[in-house]
PDB file of C-alpha atoms in Angstrom:
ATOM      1  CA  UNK A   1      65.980 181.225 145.023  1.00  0.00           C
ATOM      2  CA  UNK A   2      65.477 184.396 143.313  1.00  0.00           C
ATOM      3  CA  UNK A   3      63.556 185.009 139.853  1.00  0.00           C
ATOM      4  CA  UNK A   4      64.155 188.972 138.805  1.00  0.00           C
ATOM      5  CA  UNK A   5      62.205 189.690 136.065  1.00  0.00           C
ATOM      6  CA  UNK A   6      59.603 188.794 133.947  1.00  0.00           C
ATOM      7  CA  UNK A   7      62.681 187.132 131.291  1.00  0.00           C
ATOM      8  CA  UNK A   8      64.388 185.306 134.272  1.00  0.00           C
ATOM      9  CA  UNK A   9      64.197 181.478 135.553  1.00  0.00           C
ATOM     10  CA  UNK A  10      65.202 180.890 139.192  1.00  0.00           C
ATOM     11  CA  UNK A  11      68.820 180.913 140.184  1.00  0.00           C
ATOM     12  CA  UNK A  12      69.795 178.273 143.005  1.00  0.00           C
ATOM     13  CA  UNK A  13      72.884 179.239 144.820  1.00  0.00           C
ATOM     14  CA  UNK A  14      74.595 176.493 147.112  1.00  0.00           C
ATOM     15  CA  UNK A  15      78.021 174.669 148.808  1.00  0.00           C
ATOM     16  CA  UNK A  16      80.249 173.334 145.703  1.00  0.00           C
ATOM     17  CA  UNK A  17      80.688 169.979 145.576  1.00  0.00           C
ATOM     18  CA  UNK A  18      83.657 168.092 144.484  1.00  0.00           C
ATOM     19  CA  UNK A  19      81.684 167.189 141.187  1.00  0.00           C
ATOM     20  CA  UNK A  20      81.747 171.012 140.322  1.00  0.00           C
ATOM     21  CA  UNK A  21      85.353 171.213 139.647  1.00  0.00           C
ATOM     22  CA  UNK A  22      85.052 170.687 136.016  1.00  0.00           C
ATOM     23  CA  UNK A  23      82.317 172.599 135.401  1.00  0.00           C
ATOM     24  CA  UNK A  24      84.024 175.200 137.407  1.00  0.00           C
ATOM     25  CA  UNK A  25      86.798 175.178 134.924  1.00  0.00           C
ATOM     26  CA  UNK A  26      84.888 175.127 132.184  1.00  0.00           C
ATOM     27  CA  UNK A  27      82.583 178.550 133.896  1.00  0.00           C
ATOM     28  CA  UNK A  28      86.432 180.038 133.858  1.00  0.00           C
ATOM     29  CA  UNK A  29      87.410 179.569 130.382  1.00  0.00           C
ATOM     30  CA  UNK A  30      84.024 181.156 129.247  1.00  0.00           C
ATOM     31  CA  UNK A  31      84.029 184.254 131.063  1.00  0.00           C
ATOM     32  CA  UNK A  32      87.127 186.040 129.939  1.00  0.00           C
ATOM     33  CA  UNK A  33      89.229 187.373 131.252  1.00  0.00           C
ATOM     34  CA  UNK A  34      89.199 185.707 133.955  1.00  0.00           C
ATOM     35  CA  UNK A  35      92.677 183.752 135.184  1.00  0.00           C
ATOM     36  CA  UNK A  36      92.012 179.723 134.556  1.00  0.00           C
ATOM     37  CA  UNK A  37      93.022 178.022 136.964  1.00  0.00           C
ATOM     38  CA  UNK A  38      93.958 174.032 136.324  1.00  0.00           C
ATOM     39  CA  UNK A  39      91.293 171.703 136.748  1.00  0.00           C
ATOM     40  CA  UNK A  40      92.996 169.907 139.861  1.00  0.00           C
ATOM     41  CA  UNK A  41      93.073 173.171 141.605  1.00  0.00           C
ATOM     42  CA  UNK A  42      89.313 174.080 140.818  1.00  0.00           C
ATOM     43  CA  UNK A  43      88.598 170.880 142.570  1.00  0.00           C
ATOM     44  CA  UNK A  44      90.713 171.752 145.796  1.00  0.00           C
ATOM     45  CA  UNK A  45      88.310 175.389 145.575  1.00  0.00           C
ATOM     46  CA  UNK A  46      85.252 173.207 145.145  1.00  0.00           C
ATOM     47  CA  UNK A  47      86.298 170.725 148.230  1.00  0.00           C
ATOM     48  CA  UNK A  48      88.390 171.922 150.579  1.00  0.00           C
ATOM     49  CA  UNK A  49      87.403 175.253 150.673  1.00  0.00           C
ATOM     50  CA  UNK A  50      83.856 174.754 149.732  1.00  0.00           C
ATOM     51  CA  UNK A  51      82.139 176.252 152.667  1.00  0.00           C
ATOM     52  CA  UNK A  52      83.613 179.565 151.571  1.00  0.00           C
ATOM     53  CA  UNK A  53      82.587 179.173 148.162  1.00  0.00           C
ATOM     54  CA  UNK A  54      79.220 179.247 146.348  1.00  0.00           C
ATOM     55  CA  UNK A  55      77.863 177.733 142.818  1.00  0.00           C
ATOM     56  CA  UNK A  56      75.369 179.363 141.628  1.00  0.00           C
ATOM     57  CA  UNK A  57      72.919 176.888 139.264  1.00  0.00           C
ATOM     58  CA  UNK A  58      70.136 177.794 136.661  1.00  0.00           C
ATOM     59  CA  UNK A  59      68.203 175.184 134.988  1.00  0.00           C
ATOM     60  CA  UNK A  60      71.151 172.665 135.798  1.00  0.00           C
ATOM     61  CA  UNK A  61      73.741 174.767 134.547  1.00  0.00           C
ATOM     62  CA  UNK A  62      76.805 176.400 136.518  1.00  0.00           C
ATOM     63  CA  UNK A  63      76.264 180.083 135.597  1.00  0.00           C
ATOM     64  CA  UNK A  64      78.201 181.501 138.911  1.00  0.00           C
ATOM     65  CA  UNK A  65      80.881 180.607 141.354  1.00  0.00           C
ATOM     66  CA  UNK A  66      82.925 182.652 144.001  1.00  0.00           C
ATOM     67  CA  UNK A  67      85.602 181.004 145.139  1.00  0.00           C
ATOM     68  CA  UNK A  68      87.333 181.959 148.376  1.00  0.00           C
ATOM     69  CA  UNK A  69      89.000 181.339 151.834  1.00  0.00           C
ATOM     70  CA  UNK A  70      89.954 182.771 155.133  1.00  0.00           C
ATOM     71  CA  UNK A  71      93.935 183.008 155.400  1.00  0.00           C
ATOM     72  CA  UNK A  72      95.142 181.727 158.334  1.00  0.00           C
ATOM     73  CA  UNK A  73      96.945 184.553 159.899  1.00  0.00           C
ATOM     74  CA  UNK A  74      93.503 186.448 158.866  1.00  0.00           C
ATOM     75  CA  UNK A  75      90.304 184.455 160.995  1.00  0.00           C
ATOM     76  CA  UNK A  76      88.262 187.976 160.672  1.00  0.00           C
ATOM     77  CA  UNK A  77      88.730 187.734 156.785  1.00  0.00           C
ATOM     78  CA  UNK A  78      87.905 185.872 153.747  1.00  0.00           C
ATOM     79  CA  UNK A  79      89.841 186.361 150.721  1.00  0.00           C
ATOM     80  CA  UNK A  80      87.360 186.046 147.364  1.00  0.00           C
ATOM     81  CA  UNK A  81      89.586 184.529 144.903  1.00  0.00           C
ATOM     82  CA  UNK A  82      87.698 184.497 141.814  1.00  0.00           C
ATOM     83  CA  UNK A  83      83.783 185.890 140.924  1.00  0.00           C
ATOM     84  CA  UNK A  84      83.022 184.186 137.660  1.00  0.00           C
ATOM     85  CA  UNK A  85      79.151 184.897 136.101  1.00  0.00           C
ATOM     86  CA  UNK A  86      78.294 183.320 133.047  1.00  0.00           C
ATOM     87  CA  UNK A  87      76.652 185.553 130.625  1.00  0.00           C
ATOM     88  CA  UNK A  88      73.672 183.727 131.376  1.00  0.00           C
ATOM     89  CA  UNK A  89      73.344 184.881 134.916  1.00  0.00           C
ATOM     90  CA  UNK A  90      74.253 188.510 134.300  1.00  0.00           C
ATOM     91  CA  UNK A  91      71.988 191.565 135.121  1.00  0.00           C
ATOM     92  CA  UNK A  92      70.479 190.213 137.737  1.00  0.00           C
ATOM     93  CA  UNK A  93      72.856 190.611 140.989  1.00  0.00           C
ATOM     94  CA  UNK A  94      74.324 187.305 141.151  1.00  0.00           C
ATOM     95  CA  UNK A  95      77.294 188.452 142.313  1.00  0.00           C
ATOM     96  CA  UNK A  96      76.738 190.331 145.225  1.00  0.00           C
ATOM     97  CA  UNK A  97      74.110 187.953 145.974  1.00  0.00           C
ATOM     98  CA  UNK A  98      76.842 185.617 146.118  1.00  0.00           C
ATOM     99  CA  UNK A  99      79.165 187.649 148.246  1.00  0.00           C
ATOM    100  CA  UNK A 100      76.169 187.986 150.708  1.00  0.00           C
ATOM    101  CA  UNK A 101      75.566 184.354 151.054  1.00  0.00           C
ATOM    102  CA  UNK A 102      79.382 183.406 151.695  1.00  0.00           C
ATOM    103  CA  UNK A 103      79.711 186.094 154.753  1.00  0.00           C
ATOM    104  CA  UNK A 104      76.196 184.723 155.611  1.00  0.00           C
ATOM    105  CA  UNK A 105      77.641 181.119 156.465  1.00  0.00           C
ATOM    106  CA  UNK A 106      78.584 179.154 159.752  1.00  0.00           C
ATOM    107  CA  UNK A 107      82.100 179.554 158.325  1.00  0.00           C
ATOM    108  CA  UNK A 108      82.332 182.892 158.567  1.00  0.00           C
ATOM    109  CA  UNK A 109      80.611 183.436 161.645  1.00  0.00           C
ATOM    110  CA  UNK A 110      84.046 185.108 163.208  1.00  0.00           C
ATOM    111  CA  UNK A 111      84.482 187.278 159.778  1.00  0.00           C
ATOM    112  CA  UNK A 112      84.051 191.143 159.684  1.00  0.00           C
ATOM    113  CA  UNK A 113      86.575 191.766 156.586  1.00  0.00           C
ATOM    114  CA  UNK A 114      86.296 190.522 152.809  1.00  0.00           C
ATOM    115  CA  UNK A 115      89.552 191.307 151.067  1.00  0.00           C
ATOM    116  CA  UNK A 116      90.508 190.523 146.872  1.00  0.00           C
ATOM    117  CA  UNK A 117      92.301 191.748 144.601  1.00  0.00           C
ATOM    118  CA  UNK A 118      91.537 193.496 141.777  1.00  0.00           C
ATOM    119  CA  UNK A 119      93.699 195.183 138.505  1.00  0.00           C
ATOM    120  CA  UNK A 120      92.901 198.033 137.772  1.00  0.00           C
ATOM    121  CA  UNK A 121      90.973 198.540 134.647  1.00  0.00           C
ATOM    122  CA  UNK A 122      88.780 195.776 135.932  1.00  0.00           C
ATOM    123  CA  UNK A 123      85.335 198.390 136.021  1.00  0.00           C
ATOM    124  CA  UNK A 124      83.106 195.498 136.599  1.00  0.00           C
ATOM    125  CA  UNK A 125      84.718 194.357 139.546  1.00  0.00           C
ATOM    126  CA  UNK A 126      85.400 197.358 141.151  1.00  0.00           C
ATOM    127  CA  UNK A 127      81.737 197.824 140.345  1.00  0.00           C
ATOM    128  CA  UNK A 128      80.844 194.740 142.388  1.00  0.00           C
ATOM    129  CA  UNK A 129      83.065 195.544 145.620  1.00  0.00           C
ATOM    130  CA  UNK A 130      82.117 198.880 146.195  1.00  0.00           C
ATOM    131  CA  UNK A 131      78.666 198.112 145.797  1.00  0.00           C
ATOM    132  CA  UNK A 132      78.991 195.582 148.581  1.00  0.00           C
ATOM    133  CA  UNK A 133      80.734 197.706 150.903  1.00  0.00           C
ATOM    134  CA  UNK A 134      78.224 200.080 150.482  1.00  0.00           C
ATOM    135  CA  UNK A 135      75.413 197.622 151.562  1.00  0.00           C
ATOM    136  CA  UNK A 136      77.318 196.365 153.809  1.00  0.00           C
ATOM    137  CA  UNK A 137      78.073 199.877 155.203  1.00  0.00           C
ATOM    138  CA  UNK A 138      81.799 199.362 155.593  1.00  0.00           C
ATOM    139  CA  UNK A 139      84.436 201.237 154.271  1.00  0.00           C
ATOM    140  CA  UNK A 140      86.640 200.297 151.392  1.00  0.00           C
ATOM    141  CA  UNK A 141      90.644 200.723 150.671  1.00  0.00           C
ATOM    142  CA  UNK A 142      92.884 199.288 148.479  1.00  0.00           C
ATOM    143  CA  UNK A 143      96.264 199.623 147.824  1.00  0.00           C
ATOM    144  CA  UNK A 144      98.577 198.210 144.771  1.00  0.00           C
ATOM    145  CA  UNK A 145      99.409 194.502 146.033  1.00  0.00           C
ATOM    146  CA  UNK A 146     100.936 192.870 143.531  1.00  0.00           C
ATOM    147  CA  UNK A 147     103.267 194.443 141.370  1.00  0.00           C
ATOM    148  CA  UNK A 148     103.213 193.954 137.073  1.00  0.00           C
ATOM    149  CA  UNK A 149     106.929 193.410 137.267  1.00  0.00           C
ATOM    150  CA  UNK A 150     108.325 192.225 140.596  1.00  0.00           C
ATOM    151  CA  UNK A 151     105.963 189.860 140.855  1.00  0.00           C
ATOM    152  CA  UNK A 152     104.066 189.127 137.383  1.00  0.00           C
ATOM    153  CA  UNK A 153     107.421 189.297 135.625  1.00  0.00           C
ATOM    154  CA  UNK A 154     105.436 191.396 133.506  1.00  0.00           C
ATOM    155  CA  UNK A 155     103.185 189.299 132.341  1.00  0.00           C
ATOM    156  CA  UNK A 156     100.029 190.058 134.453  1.00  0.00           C
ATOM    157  CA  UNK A 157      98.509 193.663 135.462  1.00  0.00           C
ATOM    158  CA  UNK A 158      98.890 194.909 138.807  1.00  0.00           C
ATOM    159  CA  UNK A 159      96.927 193.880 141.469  1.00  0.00           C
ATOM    160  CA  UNK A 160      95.072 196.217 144.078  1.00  0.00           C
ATOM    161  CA  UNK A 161      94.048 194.314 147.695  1.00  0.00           C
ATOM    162  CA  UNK A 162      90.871 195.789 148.510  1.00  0.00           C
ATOM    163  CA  UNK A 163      89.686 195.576 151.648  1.00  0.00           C
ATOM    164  CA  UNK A 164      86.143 196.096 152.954  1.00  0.00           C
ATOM    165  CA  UNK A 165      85.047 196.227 156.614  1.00  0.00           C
ATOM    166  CA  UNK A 166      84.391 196.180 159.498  1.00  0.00           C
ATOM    167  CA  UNK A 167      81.172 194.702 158.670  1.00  0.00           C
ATOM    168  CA  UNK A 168      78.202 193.284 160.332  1.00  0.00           C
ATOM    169  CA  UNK A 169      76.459 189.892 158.822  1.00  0.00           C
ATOM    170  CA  UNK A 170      72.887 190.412 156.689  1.00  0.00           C
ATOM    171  CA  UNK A 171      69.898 189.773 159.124  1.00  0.00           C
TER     172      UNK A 171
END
């Protein structure tokens, strides 16, 4: 638990549970402008690929949640799919706290590279990533992934993949 701050009440972070799905969606749709998902899917995030995700509770509320996996073809890498931080969990460094406890789990034991992706004017995010690297003292690239109209049909930015790593795991 952490408690930043003289204004600040403890944040708990921990493995979703199948009961977070909901809440999850509802995190999503307040914290534009962020993708929803549907509900059924935020369950699948919140079960089968819990133990690469994290929730991140204050005083019984969801106020964080990184959802992610390791692809596959990709056992040295986990994907983050979505960083969501309510505004009532900002300014304190939930999020890379929450990158650092996902890399930090039995799960990712074998992982040395955290990819996502990104659109460009997304500052905050950006923010967040190279941050990381940078305390995790890897090197980051990115390159444009997913392409506005190929494969948004124009309805969706461009995505970067960034990737980060090699990296070692926090002590």
């Amino acid at each position: 638990m952490t408690s930043e701050g003289s204004n600040t009440t403890a944040i708990t972070l921990r493995t979703p549970v199948k009961d977070d799905g909901f809440r999850l969606h509802q995190l999503v749709a307040e914290c534009p402008p962020l993708d929803p998902n549907s509900i059924y899917c935020n369950l699948l995030q919140c079960s089968h690929f819990a133990e690469t995700g994290v929730a991140a509770e204050k005083e019984g509320d969801l106020v964080g949640f990184i959802s992610g996996y390791i692809p596959p073809q990709q056992p040295d890498t986990v994907f983050v799919w979505q960083v969501a931080v309510h505004e009532k969990g900002r300014g304190q460094g939930l999020a890379k706290r929450m990158l650092k406890e996902i890399v930090g789990r039995d799960a990712c034991k074998n992982v040395t590279h955290m990819e996502t992706t990104i659109t460009e004017d997304n500052e905050a995010s950006w923010a967040l990533f190279r941050s990381f690297a940078r305390d995790m003292g890897a090197e980051l690239t990115y390159h444009e992934h997913f392409e506005k109209e190929t494969h948004f049909g124009g309805q969706h930015d461009s995505e970067f993949l960034l990737r980060i790593g090699p990296f070692t795991k926090p002590a």
